[in-house]
XYZ file of C-alpha atoms in Angstrom:
673
model
C -111.973 152.529 244.959
C -115.440 153.584 246.259
C -117.802 155.712 244.204
C -121.269 156.966 245.073
C -123.833 159.090 243.285
C -124.067 162.650 244.519
C -127.766 162.301 245.194
C -127.312 159.400 247.650
C -124.168 160.646 249.254
C -125.863 162.325 252.261
C -127.710 159.178 253.355
C -124.715 156.886 252.893
C -122.016 158.931 254.650
C -123.094 158.346 258.364
C -123.015 154.542 258.243
C -119.916 154.461 256.045
C -118.143 156.869 258.347
C -118.731 154.749 261.448
C -117.613 151.567 259.734
C -114.440 153.110 258.261
C -113.516 154.931 261.461
C -113.572 151.635 263.337
C -111.284 149.936 260.821
C -108.892 152.469 259.379
C -109.453 155.809 261.109
C -110.672 159.157 260.039
C -107.784 159.881 257.639
C -108.898 157.091 255.305
C -112.361 158.630 255.514
C -111.011 161.846 254.039
C -109.262 159.939 251.243
C -112.536 158.223 250.280
C -114.328 161.531 250.274
C -111.615 162.802 247.972
C -112.191 159.870 245.614
C -115.934 160.628 245.641
C -115.179 164.232 244.834
C -113.179 163.102 241.807
C -116.078 160.868 240.778
C -118.455 163.766 241.038
C -116.201 165.782 238.744
C -117.048 163.340 236.000
C -120.649 164.533 236.140
C -120.170 168.227 236.884
C -118.318 170.862 238.824
C -120.193 170.563 242.140
C -117.875 169.046 244.729
C -118.951 167.594 248.101
C -115.397 167.928 249.446
C -112.531 170.278 248.647
C -108.947 169.512 249.606
C -107.100 172.217 251.460
C -103.727 173.308 250.136
C -101.000 171.895 252.350
C -97.715 173.461 253.338
C -94.546 171.494 254.122
C -93.184 171.497 257.686
C -91.096 174.543 258.444
C -87.306 174.205 258.261
C -84.891 176.281 260.267
C -82.567 178.680 258.495
C -79.534 176.401 258.750
C -81.244 173.535 256.895
C -82.657 175.881 254.239
C -79.184 177.243 253.492
C -77.733 173.734 253.578
C -80.289 172.448 251.064
C -79.786 175.450 248.779
C -75.993 175.029 248.781
C -76.288 171.282 248.219
C -78.603 171.666 245.219
C -76.499 174.464 243.722
C -73.026 172.978 244.078
C -73.491 169.279 244.882
C -76.585 168.255 242.918
C -74.713 165.227 241.553
C -73.970 163.968 245.097
C -70.202 163.607 244.466
C -69.514 162.233 247.944
C -72.267 159.608 247.841
C -69.886 156.709 247.144
C -67.820 157.590 250.242
C -70.743 156.855 252.549
C -70.316 153.962 255.000
C -66.775 153.239 253.772
C -63.694 152.613 255.919
C -61.017 155.292 256.199
C -58.601 153.373 253.978
C -61.316 152.768 251.396
C -62.232 156.468 251.417
C -58.579 157.314 250.720
C -58.522 154.919 247.764
C -61.799 156.286 246.415
C -60.539 159.861 246.796
C -57.323 158.997 244.953
C -59.315 157.345 242.168
C -61.596 160.385 241.938
C -58.562 162.585 241.344
C -56.861 160.079 239.021
C -59.587 158.018 237.267
C -56.930 155.997 235.409
C -56.393 153.963 238.595
C -60.101 153.127 238.638
C -60.681 151.931 235.063
C -57.073 150.758 234.744
C -57.832 147.729 236.935
C -59.984 146.307 234.148
C -57.655 147.285 231.319
C -56.571 144.436 229.014
C -54.796 143.680 225.760
C -58.027 143.763 223.763
C -58.700 147.360 224.830
C -55.079 148.312 224.193
C -55.315 147.199 220.555
C -58.147 149.662 219.945
C -56.336 152.425 221.825
C -53.081 151.781 219.951
C -54.741 152.085 216.541
C -56.641 155.209 217.680
C -53.524 156.801 219.184
C -51.442 156.251 216.040
C -54.283 157.557 213.865
C -54.829 160.786 215.789
C -51.050 161.291 216.032
C -50.827 161.311 212.223
C -53.564 163.957 212.252
C -52.321 166.066 215.155
C -48.662 166.534 214.125
C -49.314 168.643 210.999
C -52.231 170.374 212.749
C -50.060 171.267 215.756
C -47.438 172.898 213.549
C -50.156 174.866 211.746
C -52.051 175.888 214.905
C -48.863 177.148 216.557
C -48.366 179.509 213.619
C -52.002 180.582 214.065
C -51.096 181.612 217.638
C -47.978 183.406 216.266
C -45.717 180.916 218.056
C -42.800 178.854 216.683
C -44.109 175.500 215.354
C -42.424 173.345 218.017
C -44.710 174.806 220.695
C -47.705 173.134 219.074
C -45.887 169.803 219.298
C -44.846 170.503 222.906
C -48.516 171.055 223.741
C -49.538 167.721 222.218
C -46.838 165.908 224.208
C -47.390 167.089 227.810
C -51.111 167.984 227.921
C -52.485 164.598 226.725
C -50.327 162.753 229.286
C -51.724 164.799 232.180
C -55.281 164.466 230.906
C -54.983 160.689 230.464
C -54.363 160.336 234.210
C -56.946 162.863 235.405
C -59.698 163.123 232.760
C -62.940 161.189 232.824
C -63.681 161.134 229.065
C -62.721 158.010 227.116
C -62.907 159.629 223.695
C -61.674 163.202 223.850
C -58.337 163.901 222.085
C -56.298 166.671 223.693
C -54.098 169.290 222.045
C -54.077 172.779 220.494
C -57.243 173.781 218.618
C -57.856 176.357 215.917
C -60.304 178.651 217.754
C -58.244 178.953 220.942
C -55.035 179.380 218.912
C -56.600 182.231 216.933
C -58.001 183.794 220.105
C -54.602 183.665 221.798
C -52.782 184.960 218.736
C -55.232 187.831 218.357
C -55.290 188.906 222.008
C -51.564 188.450 222.608
C -50.735 190.474 219.465
C -52.819 193.354 220.815
C -50.430 193.532 223.764
C -47.027 192.685 222.226
C -45.685 192.414 218.679
C -44.930 188.682 218.242
C -41.855 189.392 216.099
C -40.198 192.046 218.219
C -39.908 190.667 221.733
C -39.392 187.465 223.724
C -42.062 188.846 226.058
C -44.712 187.615 223.583
C -43.754 184.025 224.350
C -43.649 184.771 228.073
C -47.129 186.310 227.905
C -48.397 183.187 226.109
C -47.135 181.008 228.984
C -48.641 183.435 231.506
C -52.042 183.312 229.783
C -51.843 179.505 229.705
C -51.054 179.407 233.429
C -54.044 181.572 234.335
C -56.283 179.680 231.909
C -55.437 176.569 233.926
C -55.986 178.361 237.235
C -59.410 179.519 236.001
C -60.398 175.996 235.003
C -59.081 174.533 238.271
C -60.999 177.113 240.306
C -64.242 176.391 238.467
C -63.760 172.675 239.085
C -62.786 172.834 242.758
C -65.482 175.393 243.583
C -67.985 173.389 241.520
C -68.915 176.380 239.401
C -69.160 174.465 236.155
C -72.706 175.672 235.607
C -71.245 179.090 234.702
C -70.127 177.837 231.284
C -73.748 176.963 230.518
C -74.503 180.702 230.349
C -72.895 180.660 226.917
C -75.859 179.242 225.030
C -75.672 176.631 222.282
C -76.950 179.207 219.785
C -74.187 181.660 220.687
C -71.548 178.920 220.408
C -72.812 177.905 216.943
C -72.470 181.498 215.712
C -69.154 182.107 217.452
C -67.590 178.911 216.071
C -68.800 179.607 212.541
C -67.480 183.167 212.663
C -64.160 181.977 214.092
C -63.905 179.320 211.368
C -64.355 181.908 208.595
C -61.901 184.280 210.282
C -59.327 181.495 210.613
C -59.805 180.447 206.988
C -59.391 184.038 205.767
C -56.214 184.405 207.810
C -54.790 181.410 205.908
C -55.045 183.245 202.601
C -51.632 184.684 203.429
C -50.037 181.235 203.286
C -52.323 179.873 200.574
C -51.600 182.727 198.147
C -47.992 183.350 199.157
C -48.611 186.922 200.345
C -45.627 188.496 202.105
C -47.158 191.644 203.591
C -50.446 190.869 205.294
C -52.677 192.736 207.731
C -52.518 191.905 211.436
C -56.250 192.585 211.836
C -58.671 189.653 211.811
C -61.867 191.311 210.548
C -63.069 190.323 207.087
C -62.835 193.837 205.606
C -59.175 194.320 206.573
C -58.244 190.818 205.413
C -59.952 191.097 202.018
C -58.503 194.572 201.448
C -55.026 193.189 202.181
C -55.607 190.239 199.815
C -56.767 192.377 196.859
C -54.167 195.093 197.356
C -51.425 192.470 197.032
C -52.997 190.753 194.016
C -50.802 192.442 191.382
C -47.422 191.874 192.967
C -47.762 189.797 196.151
C -49.278 186.492 195.011
C -47.045 183.540 194.141
C -48.404 181.114 191.542
C -46.285 178.143 192.717
C -47.616 178.635 196.258
C -51.199 178.883 194.967
C -50.746 175.679 192.950
C -49.440 173.781 195.982
C -52.043 175.206 198.359
C -55.107 174.732 196.158
C -54.042 171.232 195.056
C -53.600 169.931 198.583
C -56.662 171.784 199.877
C -58.733 169.988 197.224
C -57.127 166.688 198.233
C -57.872 167.294 201.933
C -61.503 168.257 201.319
C -62.092 165.177 199.147
C -60.459 162.985 201.794
C -62.681 164.586 204.408
C -65.794 163.734 202.418
C -64.635 160.144 201.973
C -63.822 159.950 205.694
C -67.432 160.693 206.657
C -68.145 157.026 205.996
C -67.090 155.244 209.159
C -65.161 152.458 207.457
C -63.061 155.036 205.566
C -62.397 157.356 208.530
C -58.668 156.638 208.193
C -58.576 158.401 204.818
C -59.382 161.759 206.439
C -57.076 160.979 209.385
C -53.927 160.344 207.338
C -54.619 162.972 204.663
C -52.892 165.874 206.523
C -49.717 163.865 207.179
C -49.762 162.563 203.595
C -50.059 166.157 202.361
C -47.110 167.260 204.496
C -44.896 164.383 203.309
C -45.729 164.808 199.613
C -45.495 168.600 199.588
C -42.234 168.584 201.561
C -40.716 166.083 199.141
C -41.947 168.111 196.145
C -40.471 171.378 197.454
C -37.178 169.659 198.334
C -36.611 168.121 194.901
C -37.743 171.212 192.963
C -36.249 173.766 195.412
C -39.461 175.751 195.023
C -38.471 177.703 198.126
C -35.977 179.598 195.931
C -38.870 180.715 193.728
C -40.810 182.399 196.509
C -42.571 179.396 198.100
C -42.571 180.053 201.836
C -41.462 177.083 203.977
C -41.336 176.248 207.692
C -37.495 176.325 207.635
C -36.744 175.210 211.201
C -38.463 173.308 214.000
C -36.418 173.003 217.170
C -35.531 169.427 218.010
C -35.931 167.862 221.474
C -38.392 167.730 224.366
C -40.016 170.648 226.124
C -37.702 172.987 228.015
C -38.943 174.317 231.353
C -40.815 177.625 231.180
C -41.564 178.089 234.902
C -39.255 181.106 235.100
C -40.834 182.676 232.007
C -44.281 183.322 233.511
C -45.124 186.904 234.524
C -46.136 186.959 238.191
C -45.604 190.720 238.425
C -45.044 193.678 236.155
C -47.069 195.432 233.487
C -48.067 192.269 231.589
C -49.540 190.421 234.585
C -53.043 191.911 234.234
C -53.032 191.212 230.479
C -51.975 187.625 231.108
C -54.789 187.118 233.616
C -57.404 188.639 231.283
C -56.319 186.615 228.254
C -56.002 183.483 230.385
C -59.492 183.753 231.839
C -61.109 184.301 228.417
C -59.164 181.591 226.592
C -59.593 179.215 229.535
C -63.370 179.614 229.497
C -63.577 179.103 225.720
C -61.300 176.055 225.907
C -63.380 174.671 228.767
C -66.658 175.193 226.921
C -65.338 173.405 223.842
C -63.860 170.482 225.799
C -66.943 169.885 227.957
C -69.249 170.080 224.933
C -67.112 167.559 223.023
C -66.798 165.263 226.051
C -70.551 165.271 226.672
C -71.272 164.570 223.007
C -69.171 161.410 222.878
C -70.173 160.319 226.393
C -73.831 160.341 225.320
C -72.961 158.366 222.185
C -71.298 155.659 224.288
C -73.780 155.972 227.158
C -71.504 156.807 230.081
C -71.461 159.671 232.561
C -69.037 162.557 232.278
C -68.223 164.401 235.508
C -68.083 168.061 234.442
C -66.301 169.315 237.555
C -63.726 166.511 237.372
C -63.125 167.470 233.736
C -62.470 171.060 234.752
C -59.930 169.988 237.359
C -58.213 167.748 234.804
C -58.112 170.435 232.108
C -56.969 173.071 234.598
C -54.154 170.897 235.950
C -53.168 170.025 232.386
C -52.806 173.687 231.401
C -51.010 174.716 234.602
C -48.464 171.927 234.065
C -48.328 172.859 230.385
C -47.529 176.499 231.167
C -44.497 175.292 233.154
C -43.284 173.079 230.290
C -43.408 175.395 227.255
C -46.995 174.585 226.204
C -49.828 176.930 225.372
C -53.556 176.468 226.042
C -54.749 172.959 225.175
C -58.262 171.547 225.124
C -60.354 168.897 223.406
C -60.272 168.906 219.612
C -63.533 167.951 217.903
C -61.934 166.739 214.655
C -59.348 164.605 216.461
C -61.910 163.342 218.980
C -64.204 162.298 216.130
C -61.346 160.393 214.471
C -60.409 158.891 217.851
C -63.992 157.697 218.323
C -64.292 156.224 214.824
C -60.892 154.515 215.130
C -62.285 152.481 218.022
C -60.654 154.017 221.096
C -61.611 152.462 224.419
C -59.896 154.636 227.024
C -57.647 157.672 227.479
C -54.644 155.442 226.677
C -55.132 156.636 223.085
C -53.931 160.062 224.293
C -50.842 158.433 225.829
C -50.036 156.682 222.542
C -50.463 159.954 220.654
C -48.204 161.711 223.162
C -45.459 159.107 222.743
C -45.593 159.455 218.944
C -45.298 163.251 219.284
C -42.311 162.745 221.630
C -40.603 160.547 219.037
C -41.343 163.179 216.405
C -39.731 165.882 218.546
C -36.675 163.737 219.201
C -36.127 162.268 215.757
C -37.870 163.785 212.755
C -38.536 167.513 213.275
C -35.631 168.459 210.941
C -37.493 166.706 208.123
C -40.211 169.371 208.285
C -37.748 172.055 207.207
C -39.017 172.153 203.599
C -42.718 171.852 204.445
C -44.502 174.680 202.564
C -46.648 177.021 204.629
C -49.311 176.733 201.924
C -49.945 173.122 202.972
C -50.222 174.123 206.633
C -52.757 176.768 205.565
C -54.665 174.103 203.606
C -54.705 171.794 206.650
C -56.145 174.555 208.835
C -58.812 175.527 206.291
C -59.873 171.892 205.828
C -60.027 171.445 209.620
C -62.156 174.531 210.385
C -64.694 173.965 207.604
C -66.425 171.521 209.946
C -67.000 174.286 212.499
C -69.515 175.965 210.177
C -72.799 174.242 211.022
C -75.410 175.602 208.609
C -77.962 172.941 209.543
C -77.771 173.999 213.195
C -78.355 177.646 212.231
C -81.403 176.699 210.132
C -82.766 174.651 213.026
C -82.294 177.627 215.365
C -84.336 179.778 212.967
C -87.144 177.213 212.930
C -87.231 176.673 216.689
C -86.384 179.994 218.333
C -85.873 183.300 216.517
C -84.155 184.836 219.551
C -81.610 181.997 219.541
C -81.039 182.669 215.855
C -80.383 186.357 216.633
C -77.825 185.287 219.256
C -76.168 183.017 216.703
C -76.032 185.661 213.973
C -74.905 188.365 216.426
C -71.936 186.291 217.544
C -71.154 185.331 213.943
C -71.075 188.884 212.586
C -69.245 190.161 215.668
C -66.379 187.744 214.987
C -66.036 188.240 211.231
C -66.576 192.020 211.114
C -64.741 193.036 214.260
C -62.689 190.504 216.220
C -62.885 187.193 218.033
C -63.090 188.978 221.396
C -65.944 191.223 220.266
C -67.811 188.236 218.829
C -67.385 186.409 222.119
C -68.605 189.458 224.029
C -71.676 189.737 221.782
C -72.380 186.006 222.249
C -72.264 186.337 226.039
C -74.257 189.589 226.027
C -77.066 188.156 223.875
C -77.188 184.983 225.985
C -77.586 187.074 229.126
C -80.129 189.312 227.413
C -82.245 186.256 226.626
C -82.095 185.115 230.244
C -83.009 188.590 231.502
C -85.884 188.880 229.028
C -87.297 185.525 230.067
C -86.941 186.340 233.764
C -88.269 189.895 233.608
C -91.065 189.199 231.125
C -92.482 185.761 231.967
C -95.343 184.331 229.962
C -98.912 184.447 231.235
C -101.968 182.769 229.768
C -105.756 182.865 230.058
C -107.202 179.406 230.724
C -110.463 177.815 229.671
C -112.158 174.484 230.360
C -111.750 171.693 227.834
C -115.190 170.271 226.888
C -116.161 167.134 228.807
C -113.293 167.435 231.300
C -112.257 169.318 234.416
C -108.990 170.292 232.751
C -108.192 173.985 232.231
C -105.720 174.941 229.499
C -104.466 177.941 227.516
C -107.291 179.157 225.260
C -104.797 180.114 222.537
C -103.400 176.580 222.430
C -106.846 174.977 222.735
C -109.438 177.140 220.918
C -112.278 174.827 222.007
C -111.559 175.542 225.674
C -114.390 177.670 227.088
C -114.112 180.388 229.699
C -116.312 180.264 232.774
C -118.918 183.064 232.993
C -117.944 185.669 235.563
C -114.541 184.065 236.205
C -111.172 184.898 234.643
C -108.462 182.261 235.041
C -104.856 183.383 234.484
C -101.745 181.211 234.707
C -98.302 182.657 235.552
C -95.546 180.587 233.903
C -92.564 181.598 236.008
C -91.215 182.149 239.473
C -92.127 185.636 240.733
C -89.116 187.705 241.780
C -88.216 191.367 242.216
C -87.245 191.486 238.541
C -90.686 190.542 237.225
C -93.175 190.969 240.101
C -94.454 194.359 238.949
C -94.815 193.100 235.364
C -96.762 190.013 236.525
C -99.175 192.177 238.527
C -99.710 194.647 235.685
C -100.074 191.877 233.104
C -102.788 190.164 235.167
C -104.651 193.467 235.557
C -104.358 194.061 231.811
C -105.845 190.634 231.131
C -108.688 191.578 233.448
C -109.286 194.936 231.745
C -109.264 193.412 228.261
C -111.527 190.566 229.343
C -114.065 192.901 230.957
C -114.138 195.057 227.836
C -114.815 192.002 225.665
C -117.519 190.677 228.002
C -119.260 194.042 228.225
C -119.317 194.282 224.451
C -120.992 190.854 224.244
C -123.436 191.522 227.131
C -121.871 188.825 229.314
C -121.333 188.736 233.064
C -118.532 191.004 234.187
C -115.558 189.341 235.859
C -116.310 188.781 239.541
C -113.607 186.266 240.387
C -109.981 186.190 239.262
C -108.298 182.793 239.657
C -104.493 182.772 239.429
C -103.184 179.302 238.546
C -99.825 179.081 240.353
C -98.556 175.566 239.668
C -95.697 176.850 237.424
C -94.657 179.403 240.089
C -91.724 177.552 241.658
C -90.682 180.370 243.997
C -91.586 183.868 245.124
C -89.661 186.563 246.968
C -90.628 189.588 249.066
C -91.265 191.746 246.012
C -93.539 189.036 244.647
C -95.495 188.946 247.907
C -95.935 192.728 247.777
C -97.076 192.450 244.149
C -99.836 190.005 245.157
C -100.854 192.279 248.039
C -101.151 195.190 245.604
C -103.029 192.975 243.155
C -105.483 192.036 245.915
C -106.105 195.697 246.786
C -106.541 196.674 243.126
C -109.077 193.888 242.644
C -111.005 194.978 245.744
C -111.516 198.399 244.179
C -112.911 196.676 241.088
C -115.103 194.419 243.251
C -113.297 191.328 242.008
C -112.257 188.568 244.396
C -108.761 187.098 244.140
C -108.488 183.303 244.241
C -105.268 181.294 244.119
C -104.975 177.749 242.762
C -102.272 175.165 243.464
C -99.436 177.226 244.974
C -96.321 175.073 245.468
C -94.795 174.212 248.847
C -92.165 176.976 248.896
C -94.708 179.549 247.731
C -97.236 178.408 250.338
C -94.681 178.657 253.153
C -93.865 182.227 252.138
C -97.551 183.129 251.833
C -98.111 181.949 255.386
C -94.981 183.661 256.722
C -96.086 186.973 255.191
C -99.723 186.581 256.342
C -100.838 186.854 252.724
C -103.055 183.809 253.297
C -104.921 185.757 255.992
C -105.242 188.804 253.733
C -106.649 186.822 250.803
C -108.423 184.285 252.983
C -107.516 180.631 253.345
C -110.920 179.749 251.916
C -109.778 181.336 248.639
C -106.685 179.164 248.152
C -107.458 175.890 246.354
C -105.714 172.712 245.333
C -106.798 173.097 241.706
C -108.567 175.432 239.319
C -111.422 172.911 239.102
C -111.951 173.121 242.876
C -112.027 176.920 242.741
C -114.494 176.964 239.838
C -116.681 174.363 241.543
C -116.846 176.527 244.673
C -117.429 179.952 243.124
C -118.946 179.131 239.733
C -122.424 178.921 241.201
C -121.975 182.263 243.012
C -121.489 184.304 239.866
C -124.181 186.977 239.574
C -125.972 187.135 236.261
C -125.836 190.428 234.329
């Protein structure tokens, strides 16, 4: 590194230049001048050399489109491992990409199987009572919950990339399906309700498959974390309130899901519709389940929470059987069909009046199921430090639900409670899902008649205990502390679900998420910059109160790409900064603003409307006798400036590599008042 004092620079440059040119060429000469310019910055703002802003080499249209498509859809370079491979090897790699079990299965051993066996048996004991309960939540016969936990996990085990996720019916999707299907068909009056459920499941799978194959997984990210927190909490409360029918033994109950209708139905039936034996059973086992859940939060006692639902079912069933409480008004399951899944391929609506309803319900439930599964998969993947391929997950989940719709299953996805138990039980691979599936198969073949006397109050208790975990108060508090707009999105989704319906809550969640994006895009932040004392660094004067503004120069930073949606706002906001600044300087008898520097390093892109906005800004500043100066435009922005001749309009001598360079050049030219 070569440094020289500014005063001696003129006498030293000729001899240095000749010597360096002979050895390294003139380009090195420019680099050394640049280093000297940095050295001079340490003493002041006068620079002997200013770097010009460079622009990348021009690309033709084909390569620009190619790069844009690649970054949008193939940013993870999914075909990278196929490079330089033989044809046979590419076939093997492609097969393994579609069925990951054949990739990790090569290293599978007895030690891993022990962990998977324990995990599979544990989550099976949890899923069987939950499946029966969740099927009733979807207004389906209980065996369809078990069917779903038999076929779907098998398909996922072969195609999924998560090692920890446990597949099956979940409370939120079951409620969503039950609510939306009931709006179309009365579940008790027609076989078409069941057919519509299979149709919705089929199109949920098609939606997920399409998103995976077309690599459109980024679409689910539009449902923000804040909106999901509110939606899940609202759904949890709605689900819990719906279980008051079974918990209190109410016979006539509203079909609406909003909190007002549910509570009105509960209180109207208080004098004649509640059953004390049912309440005793329900409250007793709910207390037991909640205590077990608290104990299970300690990792070494996770099994307590895992076996509590099955323990509750066994004990309550035995109690009802020996006391014949069902003859005293205690509602029981009565019958679960024995045997494996019958085919339902002929039951799906591919035409007729219910086709459009099936597609609509399928798309909505498929997106919600996908969001939940990907979020759960990513959570556990980060905990175990491995990569989860989002698009591969979508293909796996989509295939799973398409196959499920043909085999009497309804929409399945990843369950957070079961996945958490699976993780704590020490699962190693997706074989845990296979073990769970086999246990469910044995249950269907051998022991479903034993559930005949299971009281519905216990199933209601199991659901309530399961959904309590979906209410994340700490997350809501954190949202309030970090971002008030995120908190509004959370609360909006929450109240939409509990006061109207699950669909309305979901719509509000999506709408608020999009509103936030639009607000951020259309109203980007701008900031006035000042110089930090003793440096050449320019920062936001609100963040750094000690930063001082340069006399006669206003420096504004635009913190966003400039597009048609915000270009006019950016121009007007800069002019408003200028007006306010001039008013303040006039009041304090300071130099009026003669130069406006726009710091453009955060401006990642600009479109035609943005170019026009800068042209109009330039003309407006000319009328005010203020010169426009640009600092640090990025490569894409610079290419578009040159293509539009904006650089010629503004002047290439007014486009600088940094704010410091611009101030060093024009700071001395400011006219005193």
